[in-house]
mmCIF file of C-alpha atoms and ligand atoms in Angstrom:
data_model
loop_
_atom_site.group_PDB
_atom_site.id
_atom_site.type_symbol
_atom_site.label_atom_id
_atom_site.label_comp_id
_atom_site.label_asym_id
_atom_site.label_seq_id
_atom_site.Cartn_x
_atom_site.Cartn_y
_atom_site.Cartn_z
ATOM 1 C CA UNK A 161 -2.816 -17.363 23.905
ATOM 2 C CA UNK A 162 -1.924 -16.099 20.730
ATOM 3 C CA UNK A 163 -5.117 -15.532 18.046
ATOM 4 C CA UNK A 164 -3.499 -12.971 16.174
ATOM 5 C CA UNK A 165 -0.769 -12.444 13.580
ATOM 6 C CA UNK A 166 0.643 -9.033 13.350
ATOM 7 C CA UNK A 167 2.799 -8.288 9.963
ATOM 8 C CA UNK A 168 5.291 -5.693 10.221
ATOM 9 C CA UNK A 169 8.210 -3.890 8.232
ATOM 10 C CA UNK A 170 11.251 -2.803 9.975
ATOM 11 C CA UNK A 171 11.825 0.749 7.896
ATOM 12 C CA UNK A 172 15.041 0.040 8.685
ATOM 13 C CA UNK A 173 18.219 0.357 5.949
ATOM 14 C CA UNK A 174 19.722 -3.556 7.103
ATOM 15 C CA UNK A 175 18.450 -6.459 8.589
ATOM 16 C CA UNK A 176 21.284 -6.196 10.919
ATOM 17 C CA UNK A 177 19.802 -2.788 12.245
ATOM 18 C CA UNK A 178 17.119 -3.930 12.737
ATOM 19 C CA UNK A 179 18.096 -6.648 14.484
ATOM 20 C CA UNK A 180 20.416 -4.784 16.760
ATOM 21 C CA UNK A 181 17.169 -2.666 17.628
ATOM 22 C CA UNK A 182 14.991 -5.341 18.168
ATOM 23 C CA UNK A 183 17.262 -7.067 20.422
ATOM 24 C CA UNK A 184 18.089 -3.991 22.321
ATOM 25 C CA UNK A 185 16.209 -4.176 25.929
ATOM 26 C CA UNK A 186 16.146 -0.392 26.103
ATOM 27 C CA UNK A 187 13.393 0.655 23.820
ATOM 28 C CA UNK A 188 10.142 -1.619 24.188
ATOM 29 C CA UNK A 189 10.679 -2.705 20.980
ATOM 30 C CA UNK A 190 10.399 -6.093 20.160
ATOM 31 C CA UNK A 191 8.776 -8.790 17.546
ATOM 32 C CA UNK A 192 8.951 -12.921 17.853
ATOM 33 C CA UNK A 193 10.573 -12.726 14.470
ATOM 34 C CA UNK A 194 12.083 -11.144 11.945
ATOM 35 C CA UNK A 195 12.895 -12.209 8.579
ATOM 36 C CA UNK A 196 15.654 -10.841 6.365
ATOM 37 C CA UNK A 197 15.396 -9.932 2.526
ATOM 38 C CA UNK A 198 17.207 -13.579 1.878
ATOM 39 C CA UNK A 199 14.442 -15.261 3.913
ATOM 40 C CA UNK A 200 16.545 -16.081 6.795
ATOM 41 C CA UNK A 201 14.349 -16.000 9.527
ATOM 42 C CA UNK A 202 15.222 -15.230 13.891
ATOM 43 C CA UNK A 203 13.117 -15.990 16.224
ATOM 44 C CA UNK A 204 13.432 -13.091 19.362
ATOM 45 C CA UNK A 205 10.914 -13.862 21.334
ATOM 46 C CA UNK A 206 9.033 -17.394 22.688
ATOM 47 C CA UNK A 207 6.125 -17.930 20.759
ATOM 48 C CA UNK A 208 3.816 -17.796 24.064
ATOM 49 C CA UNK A 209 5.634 -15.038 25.618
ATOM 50 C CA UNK A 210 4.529 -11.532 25.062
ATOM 51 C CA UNK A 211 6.171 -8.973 22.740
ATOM 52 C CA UNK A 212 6.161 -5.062 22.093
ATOM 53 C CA UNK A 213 5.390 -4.885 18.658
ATOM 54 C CA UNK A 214 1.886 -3.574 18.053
ATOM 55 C CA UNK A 215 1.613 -0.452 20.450
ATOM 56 C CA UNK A 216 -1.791 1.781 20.625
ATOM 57 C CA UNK A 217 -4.410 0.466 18.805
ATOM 58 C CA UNK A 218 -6.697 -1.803 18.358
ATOM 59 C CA UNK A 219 -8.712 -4.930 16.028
ATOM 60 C CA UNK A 220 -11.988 -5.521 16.835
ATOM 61 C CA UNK A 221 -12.624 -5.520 20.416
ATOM 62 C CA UNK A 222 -8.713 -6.765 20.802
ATOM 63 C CA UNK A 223 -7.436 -3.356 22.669
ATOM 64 C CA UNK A 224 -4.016 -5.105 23.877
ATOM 65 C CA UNK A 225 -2.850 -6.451 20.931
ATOM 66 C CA UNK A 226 0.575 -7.631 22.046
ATOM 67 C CA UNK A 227 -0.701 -10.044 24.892
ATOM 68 C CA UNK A 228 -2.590 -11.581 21.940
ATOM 69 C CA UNK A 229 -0.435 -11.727 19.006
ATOM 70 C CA UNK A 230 2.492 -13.037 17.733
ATOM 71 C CA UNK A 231 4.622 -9.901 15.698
ATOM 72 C CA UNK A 232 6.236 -10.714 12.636
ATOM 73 C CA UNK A 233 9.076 -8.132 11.179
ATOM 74 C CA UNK A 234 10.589 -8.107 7.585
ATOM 75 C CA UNK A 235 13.219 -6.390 7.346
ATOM 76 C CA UNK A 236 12.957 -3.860 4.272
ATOM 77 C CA UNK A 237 13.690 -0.343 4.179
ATOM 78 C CA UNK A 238 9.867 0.961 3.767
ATOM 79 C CA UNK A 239 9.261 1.390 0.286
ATOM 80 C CA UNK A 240 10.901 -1.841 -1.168
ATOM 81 C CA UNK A 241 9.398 -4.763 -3.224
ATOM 82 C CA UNK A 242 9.336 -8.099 -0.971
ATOM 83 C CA UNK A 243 11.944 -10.293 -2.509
ATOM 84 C CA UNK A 244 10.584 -13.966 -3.089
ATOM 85 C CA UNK A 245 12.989 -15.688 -0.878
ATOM 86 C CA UNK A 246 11.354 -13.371 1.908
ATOM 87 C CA UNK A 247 7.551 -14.077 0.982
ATOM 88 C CA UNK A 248 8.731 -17.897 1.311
ATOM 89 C CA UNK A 249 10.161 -18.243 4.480
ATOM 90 C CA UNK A 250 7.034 -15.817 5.665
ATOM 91 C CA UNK A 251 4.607 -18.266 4.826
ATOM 92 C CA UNK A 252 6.366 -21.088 5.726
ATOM 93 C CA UNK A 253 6.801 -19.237 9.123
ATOM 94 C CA UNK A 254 3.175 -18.383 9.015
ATOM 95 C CA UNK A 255 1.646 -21.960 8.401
ATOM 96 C CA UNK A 256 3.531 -23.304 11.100
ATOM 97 C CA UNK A 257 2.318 -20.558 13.168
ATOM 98 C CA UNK A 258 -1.311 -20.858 12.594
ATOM 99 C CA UNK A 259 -1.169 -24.291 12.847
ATOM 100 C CA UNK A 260 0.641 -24.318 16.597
ATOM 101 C CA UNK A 261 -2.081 -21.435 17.750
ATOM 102 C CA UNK A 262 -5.283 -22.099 15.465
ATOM 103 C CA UNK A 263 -5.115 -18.828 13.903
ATOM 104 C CA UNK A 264 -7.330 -18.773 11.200
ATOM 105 C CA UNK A 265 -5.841 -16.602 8.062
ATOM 106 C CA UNK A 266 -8.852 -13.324 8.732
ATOM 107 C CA UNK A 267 -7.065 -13.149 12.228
ATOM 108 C CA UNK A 268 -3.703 -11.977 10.503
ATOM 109 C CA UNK A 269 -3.609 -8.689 9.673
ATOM 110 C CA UNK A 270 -1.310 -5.443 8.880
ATOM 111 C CA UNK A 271 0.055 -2.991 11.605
ATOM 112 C CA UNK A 272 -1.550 -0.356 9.724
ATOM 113 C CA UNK A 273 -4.842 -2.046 9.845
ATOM 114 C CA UNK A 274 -4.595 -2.092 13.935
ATOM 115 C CA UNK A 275 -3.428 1.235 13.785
ATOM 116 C CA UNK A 276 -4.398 3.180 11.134
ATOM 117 C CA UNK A 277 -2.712 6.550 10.728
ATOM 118 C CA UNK A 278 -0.020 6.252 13.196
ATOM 119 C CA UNK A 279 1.229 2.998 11.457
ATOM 120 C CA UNK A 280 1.843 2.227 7.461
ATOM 121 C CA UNK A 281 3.485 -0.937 7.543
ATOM 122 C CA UNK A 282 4.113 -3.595 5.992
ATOM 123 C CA UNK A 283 2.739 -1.105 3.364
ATOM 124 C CA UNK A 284 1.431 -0.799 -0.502
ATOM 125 C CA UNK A 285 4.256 -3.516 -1.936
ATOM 126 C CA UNK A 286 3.168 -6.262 0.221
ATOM 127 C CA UNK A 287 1.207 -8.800 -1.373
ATOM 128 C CA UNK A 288 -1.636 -9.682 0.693
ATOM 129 C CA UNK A 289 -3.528 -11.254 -2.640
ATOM 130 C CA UNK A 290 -0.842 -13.765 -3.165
ATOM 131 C CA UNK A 291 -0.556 -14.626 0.664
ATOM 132 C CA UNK A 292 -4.856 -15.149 0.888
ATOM 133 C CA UNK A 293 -4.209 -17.401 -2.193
ATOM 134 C CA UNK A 294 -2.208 -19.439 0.016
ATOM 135 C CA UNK A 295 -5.119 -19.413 2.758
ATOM 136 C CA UNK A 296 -2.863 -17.412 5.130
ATOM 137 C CA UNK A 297 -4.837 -14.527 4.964
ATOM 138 C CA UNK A 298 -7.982 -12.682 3.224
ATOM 139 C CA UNK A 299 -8.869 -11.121 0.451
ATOM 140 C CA UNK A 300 -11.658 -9.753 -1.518
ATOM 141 C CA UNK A 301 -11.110 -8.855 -5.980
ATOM 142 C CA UNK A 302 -15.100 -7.490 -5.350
ATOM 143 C CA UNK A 303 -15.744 -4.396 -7.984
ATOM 144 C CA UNK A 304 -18.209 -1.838 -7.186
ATOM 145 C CA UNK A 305 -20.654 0.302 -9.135
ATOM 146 C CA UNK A 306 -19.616 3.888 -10.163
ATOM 147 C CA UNK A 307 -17.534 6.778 -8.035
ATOM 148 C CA UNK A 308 -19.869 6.295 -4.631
ATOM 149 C CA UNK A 309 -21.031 3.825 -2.342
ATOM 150 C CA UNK A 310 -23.670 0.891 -2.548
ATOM 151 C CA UNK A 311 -26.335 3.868 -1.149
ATOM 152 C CA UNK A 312 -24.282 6.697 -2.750
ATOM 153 C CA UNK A 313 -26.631 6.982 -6.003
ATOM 154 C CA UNK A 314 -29.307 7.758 -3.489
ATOM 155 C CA UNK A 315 -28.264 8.896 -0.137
ATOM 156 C CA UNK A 316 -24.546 10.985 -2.082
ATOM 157 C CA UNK A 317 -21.387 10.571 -0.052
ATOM 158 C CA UNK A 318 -22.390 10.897 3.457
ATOM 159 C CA UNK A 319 -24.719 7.707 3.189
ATOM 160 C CA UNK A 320 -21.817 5.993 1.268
ATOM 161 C CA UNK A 321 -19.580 6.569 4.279
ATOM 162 C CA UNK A 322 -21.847 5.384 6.734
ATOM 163 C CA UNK A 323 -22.159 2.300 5.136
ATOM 164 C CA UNK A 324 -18.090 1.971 4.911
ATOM 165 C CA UNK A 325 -17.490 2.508 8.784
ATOM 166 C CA UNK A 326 -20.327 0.207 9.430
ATOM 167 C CA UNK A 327 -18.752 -2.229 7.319
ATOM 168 C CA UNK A 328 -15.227 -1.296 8.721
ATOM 169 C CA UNK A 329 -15.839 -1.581 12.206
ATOM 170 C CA UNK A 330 -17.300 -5.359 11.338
ATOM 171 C CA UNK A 331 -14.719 -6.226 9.561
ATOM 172 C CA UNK A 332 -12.223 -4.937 12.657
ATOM 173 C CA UNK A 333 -11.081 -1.357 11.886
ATOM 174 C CA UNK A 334 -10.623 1.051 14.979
ATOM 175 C CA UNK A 335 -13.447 3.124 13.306
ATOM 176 C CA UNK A 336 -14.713 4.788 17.102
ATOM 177 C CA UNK A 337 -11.706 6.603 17.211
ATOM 178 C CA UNK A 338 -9.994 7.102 13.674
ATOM 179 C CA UNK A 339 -11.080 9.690 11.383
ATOM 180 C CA UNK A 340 -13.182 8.305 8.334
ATOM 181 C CA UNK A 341 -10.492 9.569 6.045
ATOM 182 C CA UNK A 342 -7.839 7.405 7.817
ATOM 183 C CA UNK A 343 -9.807 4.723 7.941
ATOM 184 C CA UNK A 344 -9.939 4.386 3.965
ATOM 185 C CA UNK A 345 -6.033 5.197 3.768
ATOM 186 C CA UNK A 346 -6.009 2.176 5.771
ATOM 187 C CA UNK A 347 -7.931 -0.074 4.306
ATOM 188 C CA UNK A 348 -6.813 0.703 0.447
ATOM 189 C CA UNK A 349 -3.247 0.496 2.184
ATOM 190 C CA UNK A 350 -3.873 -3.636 2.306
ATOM 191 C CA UNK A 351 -6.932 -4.033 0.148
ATOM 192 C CA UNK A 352 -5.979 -1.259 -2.722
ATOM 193 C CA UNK A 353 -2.841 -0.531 -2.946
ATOM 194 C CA UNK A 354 -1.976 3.029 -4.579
ATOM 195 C CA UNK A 355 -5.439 3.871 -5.097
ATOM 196 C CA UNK A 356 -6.368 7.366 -4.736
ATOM 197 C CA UNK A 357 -9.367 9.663 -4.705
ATOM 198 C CA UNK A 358 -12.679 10.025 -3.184
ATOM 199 C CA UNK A 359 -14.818 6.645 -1.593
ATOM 200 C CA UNK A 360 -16.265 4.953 -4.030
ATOM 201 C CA UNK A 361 -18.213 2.209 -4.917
ATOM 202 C CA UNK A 362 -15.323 -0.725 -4.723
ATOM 203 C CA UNK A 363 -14.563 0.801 -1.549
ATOM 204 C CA UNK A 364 -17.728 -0.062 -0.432
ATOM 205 C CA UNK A 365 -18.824 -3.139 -1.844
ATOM 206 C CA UNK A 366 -15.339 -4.498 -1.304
ATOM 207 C CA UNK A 367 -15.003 -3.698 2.450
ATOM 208 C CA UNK A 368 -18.317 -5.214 2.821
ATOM 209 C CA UNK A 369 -17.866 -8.402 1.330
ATOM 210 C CA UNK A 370 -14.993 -8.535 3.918
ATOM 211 C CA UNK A 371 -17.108 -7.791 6.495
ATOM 212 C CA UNK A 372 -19.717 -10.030 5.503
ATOM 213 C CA UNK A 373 -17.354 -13.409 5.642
ATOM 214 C CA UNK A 374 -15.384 -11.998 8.472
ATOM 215 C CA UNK A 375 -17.048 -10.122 10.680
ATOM 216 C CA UNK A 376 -14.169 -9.632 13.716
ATOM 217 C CA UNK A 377 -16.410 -10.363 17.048
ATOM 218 C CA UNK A 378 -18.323 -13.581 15.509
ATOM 219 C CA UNK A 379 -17.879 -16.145 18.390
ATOM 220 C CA UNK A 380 -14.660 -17.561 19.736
ATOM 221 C CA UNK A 381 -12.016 -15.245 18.384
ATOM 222 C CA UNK A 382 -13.483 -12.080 21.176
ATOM 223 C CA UNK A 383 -11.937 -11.777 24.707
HETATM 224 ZN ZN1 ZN B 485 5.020 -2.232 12.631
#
């Protein structure tokens, strides 16, 4: 059964591309749907059947992500805006979704969040603020203290980052194998967009009010 929600973009330059490639049964590529810059939306694959969308990685202590999620592509060539007729039909798509499976909205997540580093999508334009505002997903707007970490005044940087991987790997982040560094690209990729520089103390006190009122492995949700 389904208990996650994988977003994806299809880096592709058409919606018909991309739908040519997804419904191509020689590369394992596949998604249950994909949803075109107008906000017309297919449906590829049957809701309970399994697709190849997610690859190597991992949330939490989900390792096979496909056999557990349901993959959702928009099309968009990689560095667009989301057009609103597109964010519509997603979370129309989406409510019905999590109402069918019981998905709550901290079980939906990027691609780059499952795999951080190898994966960037749905990427910085996509609005995961205004979709958490809709309750089908999460977000924190938590501000941290100065240029380190919650411990960083006292313990400096390395302290700082042991408090961010602790927090990361609650929250879900494949921290046990992902460099620290990659980690953070990931988690500003959904959390602050186009941020740059050093961890800091919003890094910190942002991913751990995320961790604190999601923490990935609390009951149920583990396999
Ligand atoms: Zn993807």
């Amino acid at each position: 059964m389904p208990d996650l929600i994988v977003l994806h973009h299809t880096a592709m330059a058409t919606p018909e591309a991309a739908l040519a490639r997804l419904c191509d049964p020689g590369p394992e590529v596949s998604a249950h749907y994909l949803i075109c810059e107008r906000g017309r939306c297919w449906q590829l694959v049957a809701e309970e059947a399994r697709a190849w969308h997610a690859g190597a990685g991992r949330w939490g202590d989900a390792g096979d992500v496909n056999s557990r999620s349901i993959g959702i592509e928009l099309a968009n060539r990689g560095d667009h805006p989301y057009p609103a007729p597109q964010m519509a039909a997603l979370r129309a798509l989406m409510a019905g979704v999590m109402a069918r499976w019981a998905i709550p909205p901290h079980r939906v997540i990027a691609h780059s969040d499952m795999a951080p580093g190898r994966k960037s999508d749905p990427g910085p334009r996509f609005d995961w603020r205004a979709l958490a505002r809709d309750g089908l997903s999460v977000w924190s707007d938590v501000v941290g203290q100065g240029a380190q970490g919650a411990r960083g005044a006292k313990g400096g940087q390395g302290a700082a980052w042991e408090d961010f991987l602790r927090d990361a790997a609650r929250f879900g982040y494949p921290v046990a194998e992902t460099p620290p560094q990659t980690v953070l690209d990931a988690f500003r990729l959904r959390f602050r967009p186009h941020h740059t520089g050093p961890l800091d103390g919003t890094d910190c006190a942002r991913i751990a009010d995320l961790a604190a009122r999601f923490p990935v492995d609390r009951g149920g949700a583990s396999a």
